[in-house]
Coordinates of N, CA and C in Angstrom, one line a residue:
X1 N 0.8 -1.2 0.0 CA 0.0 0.0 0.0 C 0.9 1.2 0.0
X2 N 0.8 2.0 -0.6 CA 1.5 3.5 -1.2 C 1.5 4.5 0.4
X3 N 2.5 5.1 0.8 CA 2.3 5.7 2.1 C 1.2 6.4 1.9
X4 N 1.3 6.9 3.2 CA -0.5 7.1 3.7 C 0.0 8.7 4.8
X5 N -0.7 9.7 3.9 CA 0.1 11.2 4.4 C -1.5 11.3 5.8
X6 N -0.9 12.3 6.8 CA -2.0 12.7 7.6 C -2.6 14.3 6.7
X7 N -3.6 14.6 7.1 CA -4.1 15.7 6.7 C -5.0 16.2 7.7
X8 N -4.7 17.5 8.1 CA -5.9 18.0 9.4 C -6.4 18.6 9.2
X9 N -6.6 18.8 7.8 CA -7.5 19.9 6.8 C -9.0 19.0 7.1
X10 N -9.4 17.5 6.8 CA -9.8 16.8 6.8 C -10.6 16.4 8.2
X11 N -12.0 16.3 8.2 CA -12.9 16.5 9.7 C -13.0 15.0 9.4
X12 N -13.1 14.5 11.0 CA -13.1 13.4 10.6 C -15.1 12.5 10.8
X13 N -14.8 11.4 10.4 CA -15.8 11.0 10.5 C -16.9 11.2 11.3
X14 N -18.0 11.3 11.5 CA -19.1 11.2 12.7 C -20.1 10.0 12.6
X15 N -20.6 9.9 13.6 CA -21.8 9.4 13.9 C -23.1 9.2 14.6
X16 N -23.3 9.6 12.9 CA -25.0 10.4 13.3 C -25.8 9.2 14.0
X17 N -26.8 9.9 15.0 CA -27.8 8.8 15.7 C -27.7 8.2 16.6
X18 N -26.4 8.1 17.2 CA -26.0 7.1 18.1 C -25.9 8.1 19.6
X19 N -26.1 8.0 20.9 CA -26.5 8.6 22.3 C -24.8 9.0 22.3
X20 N -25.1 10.3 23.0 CA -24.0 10.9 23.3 C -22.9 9.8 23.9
X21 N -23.0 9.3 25.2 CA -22.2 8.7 25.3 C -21.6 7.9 25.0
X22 N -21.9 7.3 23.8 CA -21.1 6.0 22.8 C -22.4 5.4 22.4
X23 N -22.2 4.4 21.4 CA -22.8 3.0 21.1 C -23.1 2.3 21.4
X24 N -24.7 2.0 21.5 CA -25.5 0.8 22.6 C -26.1 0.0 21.2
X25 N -26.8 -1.0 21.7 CA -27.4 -2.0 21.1 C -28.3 -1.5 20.5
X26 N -29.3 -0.6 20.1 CA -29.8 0.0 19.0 C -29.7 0.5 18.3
X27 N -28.2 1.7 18.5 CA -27.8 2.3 17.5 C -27.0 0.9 16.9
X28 N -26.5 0.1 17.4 CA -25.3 -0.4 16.8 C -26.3 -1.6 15.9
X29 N -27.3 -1.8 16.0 CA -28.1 -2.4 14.7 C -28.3 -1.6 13.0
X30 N -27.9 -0.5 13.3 CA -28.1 0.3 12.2 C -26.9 1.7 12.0
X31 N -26.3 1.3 12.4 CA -25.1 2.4 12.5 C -24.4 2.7 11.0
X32 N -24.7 3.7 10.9 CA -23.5 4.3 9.4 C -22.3 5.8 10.0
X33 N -21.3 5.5 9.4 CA -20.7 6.6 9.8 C -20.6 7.7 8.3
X34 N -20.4 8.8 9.1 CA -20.9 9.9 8.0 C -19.6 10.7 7.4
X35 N -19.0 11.0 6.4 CA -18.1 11.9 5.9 C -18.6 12.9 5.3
X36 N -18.1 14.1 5.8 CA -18.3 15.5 5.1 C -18.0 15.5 4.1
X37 N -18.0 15.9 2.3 CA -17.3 16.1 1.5 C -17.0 17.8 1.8
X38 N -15.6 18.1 1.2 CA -15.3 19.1 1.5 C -13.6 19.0 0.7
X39 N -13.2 20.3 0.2 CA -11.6 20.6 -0.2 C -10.8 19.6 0.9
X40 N -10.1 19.1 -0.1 CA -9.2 18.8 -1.2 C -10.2 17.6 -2.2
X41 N -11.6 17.2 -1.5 CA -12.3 16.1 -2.2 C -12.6 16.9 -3.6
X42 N -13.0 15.8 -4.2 CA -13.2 16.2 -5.9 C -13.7 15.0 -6.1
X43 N -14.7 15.1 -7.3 CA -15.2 14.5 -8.3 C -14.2 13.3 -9.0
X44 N -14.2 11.6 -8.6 CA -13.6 11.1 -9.4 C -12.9 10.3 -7.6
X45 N -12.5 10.9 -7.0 CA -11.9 10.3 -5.5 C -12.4 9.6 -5.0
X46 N -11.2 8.7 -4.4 CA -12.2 7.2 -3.7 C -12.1 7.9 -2.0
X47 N -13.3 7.5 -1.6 CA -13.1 7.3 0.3 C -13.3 6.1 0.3
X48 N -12.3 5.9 1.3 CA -12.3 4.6 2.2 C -12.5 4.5 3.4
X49 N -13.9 3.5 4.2 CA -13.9 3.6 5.8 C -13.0 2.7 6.2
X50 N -12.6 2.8 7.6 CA -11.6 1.9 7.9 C -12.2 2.1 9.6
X51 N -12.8 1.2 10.4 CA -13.1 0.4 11.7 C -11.5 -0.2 12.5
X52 N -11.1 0.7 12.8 CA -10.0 0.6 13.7 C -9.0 0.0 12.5
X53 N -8.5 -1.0 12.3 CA -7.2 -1.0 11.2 C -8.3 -2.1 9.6
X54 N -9.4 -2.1 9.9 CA -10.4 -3.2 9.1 C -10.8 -2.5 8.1
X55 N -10.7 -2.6 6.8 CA -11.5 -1.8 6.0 C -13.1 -2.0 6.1
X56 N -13.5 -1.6 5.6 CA -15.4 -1.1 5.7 C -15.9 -1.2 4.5
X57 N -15.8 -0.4 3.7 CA -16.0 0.0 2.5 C -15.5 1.4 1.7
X58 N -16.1 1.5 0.3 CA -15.5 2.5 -0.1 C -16.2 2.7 -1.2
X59 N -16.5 4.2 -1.8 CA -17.2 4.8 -2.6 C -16.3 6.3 -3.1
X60 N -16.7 6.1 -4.7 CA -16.3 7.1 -5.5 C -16.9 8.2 -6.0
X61 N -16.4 9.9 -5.4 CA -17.6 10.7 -5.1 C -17.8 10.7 -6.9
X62 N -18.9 11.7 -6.8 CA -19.9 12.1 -8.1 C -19.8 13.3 -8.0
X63 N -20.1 14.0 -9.3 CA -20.2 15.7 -9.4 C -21.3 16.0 -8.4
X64 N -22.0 15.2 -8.5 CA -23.3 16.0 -7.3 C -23.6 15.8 -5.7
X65 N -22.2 14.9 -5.1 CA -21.7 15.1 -4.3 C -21.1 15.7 -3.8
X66 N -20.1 16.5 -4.6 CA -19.0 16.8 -4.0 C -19.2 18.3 -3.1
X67 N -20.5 18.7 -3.0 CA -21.1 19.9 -1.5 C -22.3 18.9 -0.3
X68 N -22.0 18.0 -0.4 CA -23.0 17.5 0.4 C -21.8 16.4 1.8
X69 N -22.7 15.0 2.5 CA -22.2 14.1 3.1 C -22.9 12.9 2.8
X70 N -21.7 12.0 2.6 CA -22.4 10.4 2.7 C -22.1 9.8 3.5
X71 N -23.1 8.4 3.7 CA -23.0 7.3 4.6 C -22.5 6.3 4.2
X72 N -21.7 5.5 5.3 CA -21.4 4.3 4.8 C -21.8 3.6 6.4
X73 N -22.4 2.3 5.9 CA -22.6 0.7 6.9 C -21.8 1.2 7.5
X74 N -21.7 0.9 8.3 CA -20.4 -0.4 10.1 C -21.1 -1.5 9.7
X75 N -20.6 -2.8 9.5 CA -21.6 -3.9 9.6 C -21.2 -4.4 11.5
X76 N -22.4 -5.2 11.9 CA -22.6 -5.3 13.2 C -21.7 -6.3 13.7
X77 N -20.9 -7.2 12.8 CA -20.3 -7.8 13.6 C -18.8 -7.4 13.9
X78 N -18.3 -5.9 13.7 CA -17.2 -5.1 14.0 C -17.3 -4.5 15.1
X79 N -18.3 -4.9 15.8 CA -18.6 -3.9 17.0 C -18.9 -4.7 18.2
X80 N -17.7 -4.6 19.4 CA -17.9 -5.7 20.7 C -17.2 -4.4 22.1
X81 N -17.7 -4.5 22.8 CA -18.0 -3.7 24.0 C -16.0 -3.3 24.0
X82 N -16.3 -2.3 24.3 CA -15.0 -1.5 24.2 C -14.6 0.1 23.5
X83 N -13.9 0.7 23.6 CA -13.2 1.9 23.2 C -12.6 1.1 21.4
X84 N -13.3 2.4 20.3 CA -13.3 1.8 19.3 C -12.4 3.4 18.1
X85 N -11.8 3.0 16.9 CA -11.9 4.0 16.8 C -11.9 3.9 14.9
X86 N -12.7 4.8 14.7 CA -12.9 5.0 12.7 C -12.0 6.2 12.4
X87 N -11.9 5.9 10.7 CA -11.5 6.9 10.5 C -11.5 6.6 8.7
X88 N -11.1 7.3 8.0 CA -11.5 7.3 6.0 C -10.2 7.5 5.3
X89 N -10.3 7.5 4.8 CA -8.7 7.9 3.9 C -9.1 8.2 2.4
X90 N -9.0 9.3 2.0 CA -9.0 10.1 0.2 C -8.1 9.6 -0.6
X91 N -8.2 8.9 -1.4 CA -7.3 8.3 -2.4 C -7.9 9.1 -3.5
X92 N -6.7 10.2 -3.9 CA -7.1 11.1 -5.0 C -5.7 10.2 -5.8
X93 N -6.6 10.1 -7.7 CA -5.8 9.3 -8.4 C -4.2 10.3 -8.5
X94 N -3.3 9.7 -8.6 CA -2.1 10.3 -8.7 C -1.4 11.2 -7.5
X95 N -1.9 11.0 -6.9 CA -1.4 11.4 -5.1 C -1.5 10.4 -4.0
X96 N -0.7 10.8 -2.9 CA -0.4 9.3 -1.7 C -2.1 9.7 -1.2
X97 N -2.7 8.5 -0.5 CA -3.5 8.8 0.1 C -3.4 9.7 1.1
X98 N -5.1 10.2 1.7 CA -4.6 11.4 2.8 C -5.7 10.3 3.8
X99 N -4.8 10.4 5.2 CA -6.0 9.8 6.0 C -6.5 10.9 7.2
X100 N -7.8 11.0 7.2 CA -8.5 11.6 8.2 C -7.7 11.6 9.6
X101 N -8.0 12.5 10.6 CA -8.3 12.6 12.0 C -9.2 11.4 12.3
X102 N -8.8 10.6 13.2 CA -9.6 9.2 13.9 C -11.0 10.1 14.7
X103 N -11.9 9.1 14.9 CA -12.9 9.5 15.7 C -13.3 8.2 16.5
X104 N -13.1 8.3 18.4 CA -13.1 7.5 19.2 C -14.5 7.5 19.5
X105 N -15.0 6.1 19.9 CA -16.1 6.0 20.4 C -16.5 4.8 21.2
X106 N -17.4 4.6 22.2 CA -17.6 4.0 23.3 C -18.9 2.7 22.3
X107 N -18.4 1.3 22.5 CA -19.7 0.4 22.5 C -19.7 -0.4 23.4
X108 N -21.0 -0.2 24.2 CA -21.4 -1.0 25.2 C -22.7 -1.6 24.6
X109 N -22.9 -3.3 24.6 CA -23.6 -3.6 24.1 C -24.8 -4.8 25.0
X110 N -24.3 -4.8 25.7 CA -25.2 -5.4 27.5 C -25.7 -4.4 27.7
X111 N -26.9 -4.7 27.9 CA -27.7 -3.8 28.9 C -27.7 -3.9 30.2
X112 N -27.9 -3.1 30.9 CA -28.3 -3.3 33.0 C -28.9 -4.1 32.9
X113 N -28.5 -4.9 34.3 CA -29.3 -6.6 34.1 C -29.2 -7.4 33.2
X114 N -29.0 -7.0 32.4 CA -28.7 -8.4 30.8 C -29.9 -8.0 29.9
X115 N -29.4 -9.2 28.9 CA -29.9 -8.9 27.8 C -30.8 -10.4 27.3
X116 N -32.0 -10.0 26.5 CA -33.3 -10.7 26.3 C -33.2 -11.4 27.5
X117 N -33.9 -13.0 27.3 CA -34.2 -13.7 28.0 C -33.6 -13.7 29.4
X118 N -32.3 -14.1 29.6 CA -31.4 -13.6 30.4 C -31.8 -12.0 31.2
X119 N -32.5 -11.0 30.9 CA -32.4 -9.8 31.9 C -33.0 -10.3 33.1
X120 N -33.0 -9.4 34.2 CA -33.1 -9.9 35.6 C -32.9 -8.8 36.7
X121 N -33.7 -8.0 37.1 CA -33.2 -7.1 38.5 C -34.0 -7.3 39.8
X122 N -33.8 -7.3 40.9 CA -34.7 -7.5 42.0 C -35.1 -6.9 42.3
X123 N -36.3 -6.8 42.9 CA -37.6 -5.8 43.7 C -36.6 -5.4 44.5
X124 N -37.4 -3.7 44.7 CA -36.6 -2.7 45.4 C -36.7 -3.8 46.7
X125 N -36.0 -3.2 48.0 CA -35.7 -3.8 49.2 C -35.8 -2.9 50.0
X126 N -37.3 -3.1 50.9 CA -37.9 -1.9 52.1 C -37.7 -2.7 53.0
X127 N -38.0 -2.1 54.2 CA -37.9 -3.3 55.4 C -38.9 -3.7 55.7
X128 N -38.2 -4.8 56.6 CA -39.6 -5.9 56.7 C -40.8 -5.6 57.4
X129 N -41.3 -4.7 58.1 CA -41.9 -4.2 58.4 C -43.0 -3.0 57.8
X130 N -42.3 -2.9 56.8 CA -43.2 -2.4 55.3 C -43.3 -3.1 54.8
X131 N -42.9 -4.1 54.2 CA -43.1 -5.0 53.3 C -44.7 -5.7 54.0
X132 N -44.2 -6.4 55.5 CA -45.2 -6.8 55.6 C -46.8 -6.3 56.5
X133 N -46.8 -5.2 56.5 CA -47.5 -4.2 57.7 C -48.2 -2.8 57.1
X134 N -47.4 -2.7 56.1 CA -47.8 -1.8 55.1 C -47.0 -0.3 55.9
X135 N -47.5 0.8 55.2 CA -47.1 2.1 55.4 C -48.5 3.1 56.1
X136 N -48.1 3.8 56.9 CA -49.1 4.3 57.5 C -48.9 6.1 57.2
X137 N -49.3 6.3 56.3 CA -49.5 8.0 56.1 C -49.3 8.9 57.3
X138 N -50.7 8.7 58.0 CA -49.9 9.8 59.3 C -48.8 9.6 60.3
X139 N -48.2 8.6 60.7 CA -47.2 8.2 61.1 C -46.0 8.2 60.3
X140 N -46.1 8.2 59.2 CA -44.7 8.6 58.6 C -44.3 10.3 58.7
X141 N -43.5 10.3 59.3 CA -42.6 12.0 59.2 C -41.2 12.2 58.5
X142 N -40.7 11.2 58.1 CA -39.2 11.3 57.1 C -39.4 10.4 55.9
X143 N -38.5 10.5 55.0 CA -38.1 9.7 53.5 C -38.4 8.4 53.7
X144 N -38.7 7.3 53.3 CA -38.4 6.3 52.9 C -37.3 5.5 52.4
X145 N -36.4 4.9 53.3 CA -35.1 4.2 52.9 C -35.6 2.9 51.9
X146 N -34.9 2.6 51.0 CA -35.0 1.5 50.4 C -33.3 1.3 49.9
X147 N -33.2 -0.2 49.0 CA -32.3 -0.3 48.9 C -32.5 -0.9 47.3
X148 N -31.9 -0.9 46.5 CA -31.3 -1.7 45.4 C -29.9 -2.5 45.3
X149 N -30.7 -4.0 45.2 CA -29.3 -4.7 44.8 C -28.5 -4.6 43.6
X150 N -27.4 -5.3 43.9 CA -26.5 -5.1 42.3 C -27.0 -5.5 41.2
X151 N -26.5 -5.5 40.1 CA -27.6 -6.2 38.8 C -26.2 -6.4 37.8
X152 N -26.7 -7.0 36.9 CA -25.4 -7.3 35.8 C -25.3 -6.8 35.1
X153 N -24.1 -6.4 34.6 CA -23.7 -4.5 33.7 C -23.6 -3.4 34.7
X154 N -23.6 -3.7 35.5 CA -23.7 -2.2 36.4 C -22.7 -1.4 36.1
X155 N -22.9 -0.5 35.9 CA -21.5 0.8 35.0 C -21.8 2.1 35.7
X156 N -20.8 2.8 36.0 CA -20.7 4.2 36.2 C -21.4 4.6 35.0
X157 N -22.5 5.7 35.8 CA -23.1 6.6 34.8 C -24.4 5.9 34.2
X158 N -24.8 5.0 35.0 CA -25.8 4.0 34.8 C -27.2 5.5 36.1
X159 N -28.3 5.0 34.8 CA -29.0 6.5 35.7 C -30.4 5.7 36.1
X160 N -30.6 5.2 37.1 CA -32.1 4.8 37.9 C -33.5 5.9 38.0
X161 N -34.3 4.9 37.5 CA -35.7 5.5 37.5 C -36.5 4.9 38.7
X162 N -36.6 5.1 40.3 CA -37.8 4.6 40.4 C -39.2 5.0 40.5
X163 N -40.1 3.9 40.4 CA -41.7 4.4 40.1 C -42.1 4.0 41.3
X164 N -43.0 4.7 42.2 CA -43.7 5.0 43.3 C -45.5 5.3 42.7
X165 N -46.0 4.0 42.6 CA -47.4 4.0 41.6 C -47.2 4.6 40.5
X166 N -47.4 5.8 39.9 CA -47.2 6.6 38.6 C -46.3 7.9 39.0
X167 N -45.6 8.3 40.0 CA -45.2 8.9 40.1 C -43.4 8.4 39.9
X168 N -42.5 9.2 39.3 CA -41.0 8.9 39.0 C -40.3 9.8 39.7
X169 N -39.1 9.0 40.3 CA -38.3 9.8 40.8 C -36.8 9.1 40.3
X170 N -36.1 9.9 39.9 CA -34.6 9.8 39.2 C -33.6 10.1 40.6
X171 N -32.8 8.8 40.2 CA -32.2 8.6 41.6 C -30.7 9.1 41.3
X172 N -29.5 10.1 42.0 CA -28.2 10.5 41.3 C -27.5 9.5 40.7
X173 N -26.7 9.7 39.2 CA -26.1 8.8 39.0 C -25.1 8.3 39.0
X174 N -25.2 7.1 39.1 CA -24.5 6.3 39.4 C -22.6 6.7 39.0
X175 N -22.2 6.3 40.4 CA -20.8 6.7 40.4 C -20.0 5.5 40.3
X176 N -18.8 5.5 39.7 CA -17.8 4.1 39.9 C -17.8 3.4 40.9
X177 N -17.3 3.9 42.0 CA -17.3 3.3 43.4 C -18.4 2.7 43.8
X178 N -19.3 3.2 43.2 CA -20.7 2.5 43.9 C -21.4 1.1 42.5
X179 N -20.3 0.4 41.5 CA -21.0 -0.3 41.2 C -20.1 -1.7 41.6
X180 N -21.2 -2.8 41.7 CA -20.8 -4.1 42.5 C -21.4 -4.0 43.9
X181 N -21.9 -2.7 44.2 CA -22.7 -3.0 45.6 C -24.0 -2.2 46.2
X182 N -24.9 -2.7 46.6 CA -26.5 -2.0 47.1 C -26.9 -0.6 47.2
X183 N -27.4 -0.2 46.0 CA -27.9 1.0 46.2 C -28.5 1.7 47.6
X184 N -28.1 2.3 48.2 CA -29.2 3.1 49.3 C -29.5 4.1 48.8
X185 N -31.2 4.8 49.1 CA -31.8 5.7 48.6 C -33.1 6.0 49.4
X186 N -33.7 7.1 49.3 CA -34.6 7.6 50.1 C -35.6 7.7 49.3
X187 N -36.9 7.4 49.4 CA -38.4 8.0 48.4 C -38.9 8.9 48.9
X188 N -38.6 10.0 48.6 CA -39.2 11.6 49.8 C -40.4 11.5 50.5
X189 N -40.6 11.9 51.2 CA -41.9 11.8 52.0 C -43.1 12.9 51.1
X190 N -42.5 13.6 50.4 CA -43.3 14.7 49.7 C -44.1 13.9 48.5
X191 N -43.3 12.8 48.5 CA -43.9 11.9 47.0 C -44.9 11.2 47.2
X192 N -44.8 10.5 48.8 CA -45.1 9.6 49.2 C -46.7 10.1 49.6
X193 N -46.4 11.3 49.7 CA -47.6 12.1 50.3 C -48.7 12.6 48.8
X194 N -48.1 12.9 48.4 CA -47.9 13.3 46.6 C -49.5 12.3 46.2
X195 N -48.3 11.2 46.2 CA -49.5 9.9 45.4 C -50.4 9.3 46.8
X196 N -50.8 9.7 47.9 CA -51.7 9.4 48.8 C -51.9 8.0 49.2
X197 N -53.0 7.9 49.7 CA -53.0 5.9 50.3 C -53.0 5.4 49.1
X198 N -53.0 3.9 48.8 CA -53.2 3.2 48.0 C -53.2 1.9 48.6
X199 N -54.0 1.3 48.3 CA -53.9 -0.2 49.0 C -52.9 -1.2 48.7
X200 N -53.1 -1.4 47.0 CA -52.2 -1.8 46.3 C -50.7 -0.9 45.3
X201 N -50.4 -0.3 46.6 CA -49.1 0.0 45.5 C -47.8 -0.6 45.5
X202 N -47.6 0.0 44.2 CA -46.7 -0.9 43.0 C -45.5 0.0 43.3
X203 N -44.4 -0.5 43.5 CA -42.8 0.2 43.5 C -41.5 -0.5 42.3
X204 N -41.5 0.2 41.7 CA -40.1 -0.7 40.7 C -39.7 0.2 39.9
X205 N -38.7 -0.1 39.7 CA -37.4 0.6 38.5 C -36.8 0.1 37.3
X206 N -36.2 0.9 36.7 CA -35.4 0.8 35.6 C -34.6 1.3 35.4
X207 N -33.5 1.7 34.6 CA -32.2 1.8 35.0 C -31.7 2.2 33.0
X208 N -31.1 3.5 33.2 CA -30.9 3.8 32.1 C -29.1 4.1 31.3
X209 N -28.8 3.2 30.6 CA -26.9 3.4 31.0 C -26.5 4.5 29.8
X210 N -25.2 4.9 30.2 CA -24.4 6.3 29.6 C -24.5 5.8 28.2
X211 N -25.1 4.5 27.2 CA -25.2 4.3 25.9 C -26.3 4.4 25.3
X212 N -27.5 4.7 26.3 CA -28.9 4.5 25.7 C -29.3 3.4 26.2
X213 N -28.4 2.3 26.7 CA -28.9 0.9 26.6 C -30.1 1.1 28.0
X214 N -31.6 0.4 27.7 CA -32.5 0.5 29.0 C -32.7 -0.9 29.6
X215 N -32.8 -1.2 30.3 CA -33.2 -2.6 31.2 C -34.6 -2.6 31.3
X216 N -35.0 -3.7 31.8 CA -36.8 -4.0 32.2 C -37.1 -3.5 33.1
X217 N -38.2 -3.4 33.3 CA -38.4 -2.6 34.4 C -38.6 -3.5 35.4
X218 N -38.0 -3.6 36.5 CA -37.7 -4.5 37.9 C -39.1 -5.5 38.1
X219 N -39.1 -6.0 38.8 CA -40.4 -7.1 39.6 C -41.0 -6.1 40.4
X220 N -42.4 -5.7 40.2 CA -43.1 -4.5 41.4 C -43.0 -5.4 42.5
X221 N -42.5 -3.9 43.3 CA -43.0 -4.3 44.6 C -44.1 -4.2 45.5
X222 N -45.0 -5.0 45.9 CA -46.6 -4.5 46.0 C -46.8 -4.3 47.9
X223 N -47.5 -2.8 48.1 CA -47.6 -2.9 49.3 C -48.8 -1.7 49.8
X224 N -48.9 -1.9 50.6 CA -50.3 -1.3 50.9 C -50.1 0.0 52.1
X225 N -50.2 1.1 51.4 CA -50.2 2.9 52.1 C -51.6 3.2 52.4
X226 N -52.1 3.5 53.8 CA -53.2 4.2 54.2 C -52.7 5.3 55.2
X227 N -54.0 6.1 55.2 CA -53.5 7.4 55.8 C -53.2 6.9 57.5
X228 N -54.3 5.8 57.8 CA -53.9 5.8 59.5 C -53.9 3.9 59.4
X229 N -52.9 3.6 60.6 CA -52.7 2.5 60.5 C -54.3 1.7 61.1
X230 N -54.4 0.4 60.4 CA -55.7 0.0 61.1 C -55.3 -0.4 62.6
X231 N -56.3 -0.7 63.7 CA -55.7 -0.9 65.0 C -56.3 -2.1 65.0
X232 N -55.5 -3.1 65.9 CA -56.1 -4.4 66.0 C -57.5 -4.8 66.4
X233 N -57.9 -5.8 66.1 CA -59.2 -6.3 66.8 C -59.1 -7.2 67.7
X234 N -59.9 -7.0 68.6 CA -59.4 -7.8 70.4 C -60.5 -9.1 69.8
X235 N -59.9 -9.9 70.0 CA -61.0 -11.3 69.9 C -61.1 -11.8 71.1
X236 N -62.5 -12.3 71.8 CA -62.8 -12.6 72.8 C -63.0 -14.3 72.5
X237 N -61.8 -14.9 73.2 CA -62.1 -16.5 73.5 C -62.6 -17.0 74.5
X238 N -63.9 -17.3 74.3 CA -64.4 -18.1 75.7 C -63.9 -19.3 76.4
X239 N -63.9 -19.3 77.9 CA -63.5 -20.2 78.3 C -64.3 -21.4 77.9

């Protein structure tokens, strides 16, 4: 292959469509990366994509290209969880090629909790005393502690949704240090108050990662909120 000059005249590749933070499992079903045409391109020049050192493909502009941008595939089996990086190269006839500025990008391709069949997260975790006794409206005066266990994929920058009946609350996201072990978190008492008694309410989450990638929404947790706790009933046993 004929040396290969750099040029920083040359913008490099992008890719349109895909979540800021890199490439998840939807975009990466249909991913194309995009080249500007722009000077030194001309009418008659090959581009070439190139997937870290792999060629891709390659296309020869047209007069009616040469103010616009085209697309080319990624095919899906070039893409496995990791720091990746593209980049094109101008092969104008009678000159060394010029190769683009690289463009780095993130593919994570697991979702939180796994993926199809395989996904899996556990019912939030209240204490046992809510779980089984229920919640009493006017006896509650502070937050609601709960807990979330670990799940598989768990990644920094992974962002938790939980649902409190129909009401959502977005929990801070997720930091490094805190993946591999039990979320602690509070359900405000403002929320709690918010959505009122309910006999049967429903608590569960979802979990949204830095690629787009979404998980299922958890196993509800079902438990029963009234304004005042019921008081027992005295049963009389005859002798």
């Amino acid at each position: 292959m004929p040396h290969v000059s750099h040029a920083s005249e040359l913008t490099p590749p992008s890719l349109p469509g895909i979540h800021a933070g890199g490439i998840g499992r939807h975009s990466a079903s249909r991913l194309q990366a995009r080249i500007v045409i722009e000077p030194p391109m001309q009418a008659g020049d090959l581009l070439a994509m190139f997937w870290g050192h792999r060629f891709v493909s390659a296309r020869t502009l047209h007069t009616d290209e040469v103010s616009d941008a085209i697309d080319m595939s990624i095919p899906g089996h070039l893409l496995h969880n990791g720091v990746h990086r593209l980049h094109y190269r101008l092969l104008t006839p009678g000159y060394r090629p010029i190769r683009s500025p690289e463009r780095q990008v993130l593919v994570k391709l697991n979702c939180p909790g796994g993926n199809g069949d395989h996904a899996q997260l556990q019912p939030v975790q209240l204490a046992a005393r809510v779980r089984h006794h229920g919640l009493s409206l006017d006896a509650l005066n502070h937050d609601l502690p709960c807990t979330l266990a670990p799940y598989s994929n768990m990644a920094g920058g992974d962002q938790i949704t939980l649902c409190w009946g129909d009401l959502r609350l977005d929990l801070p996201v997720l930091a490094q240090h805190q993946v591999g072990k039990p979320i602690k978190a509070k359900i405000p008492l403002a929320l709690i108050q918010e959505w009122g008694p309910d006999p049967h309410l429903q608590l569960s989450y979802c979990i949204l990662d830095r690629v787009g990638n979404r998980s299922i929404w958890a196993p509800a947790r079902q438990l029963q909120v009234f304004v005042e706790r019921p008081r027992s009933t005295s049963i009389h046993i005859p002798k």
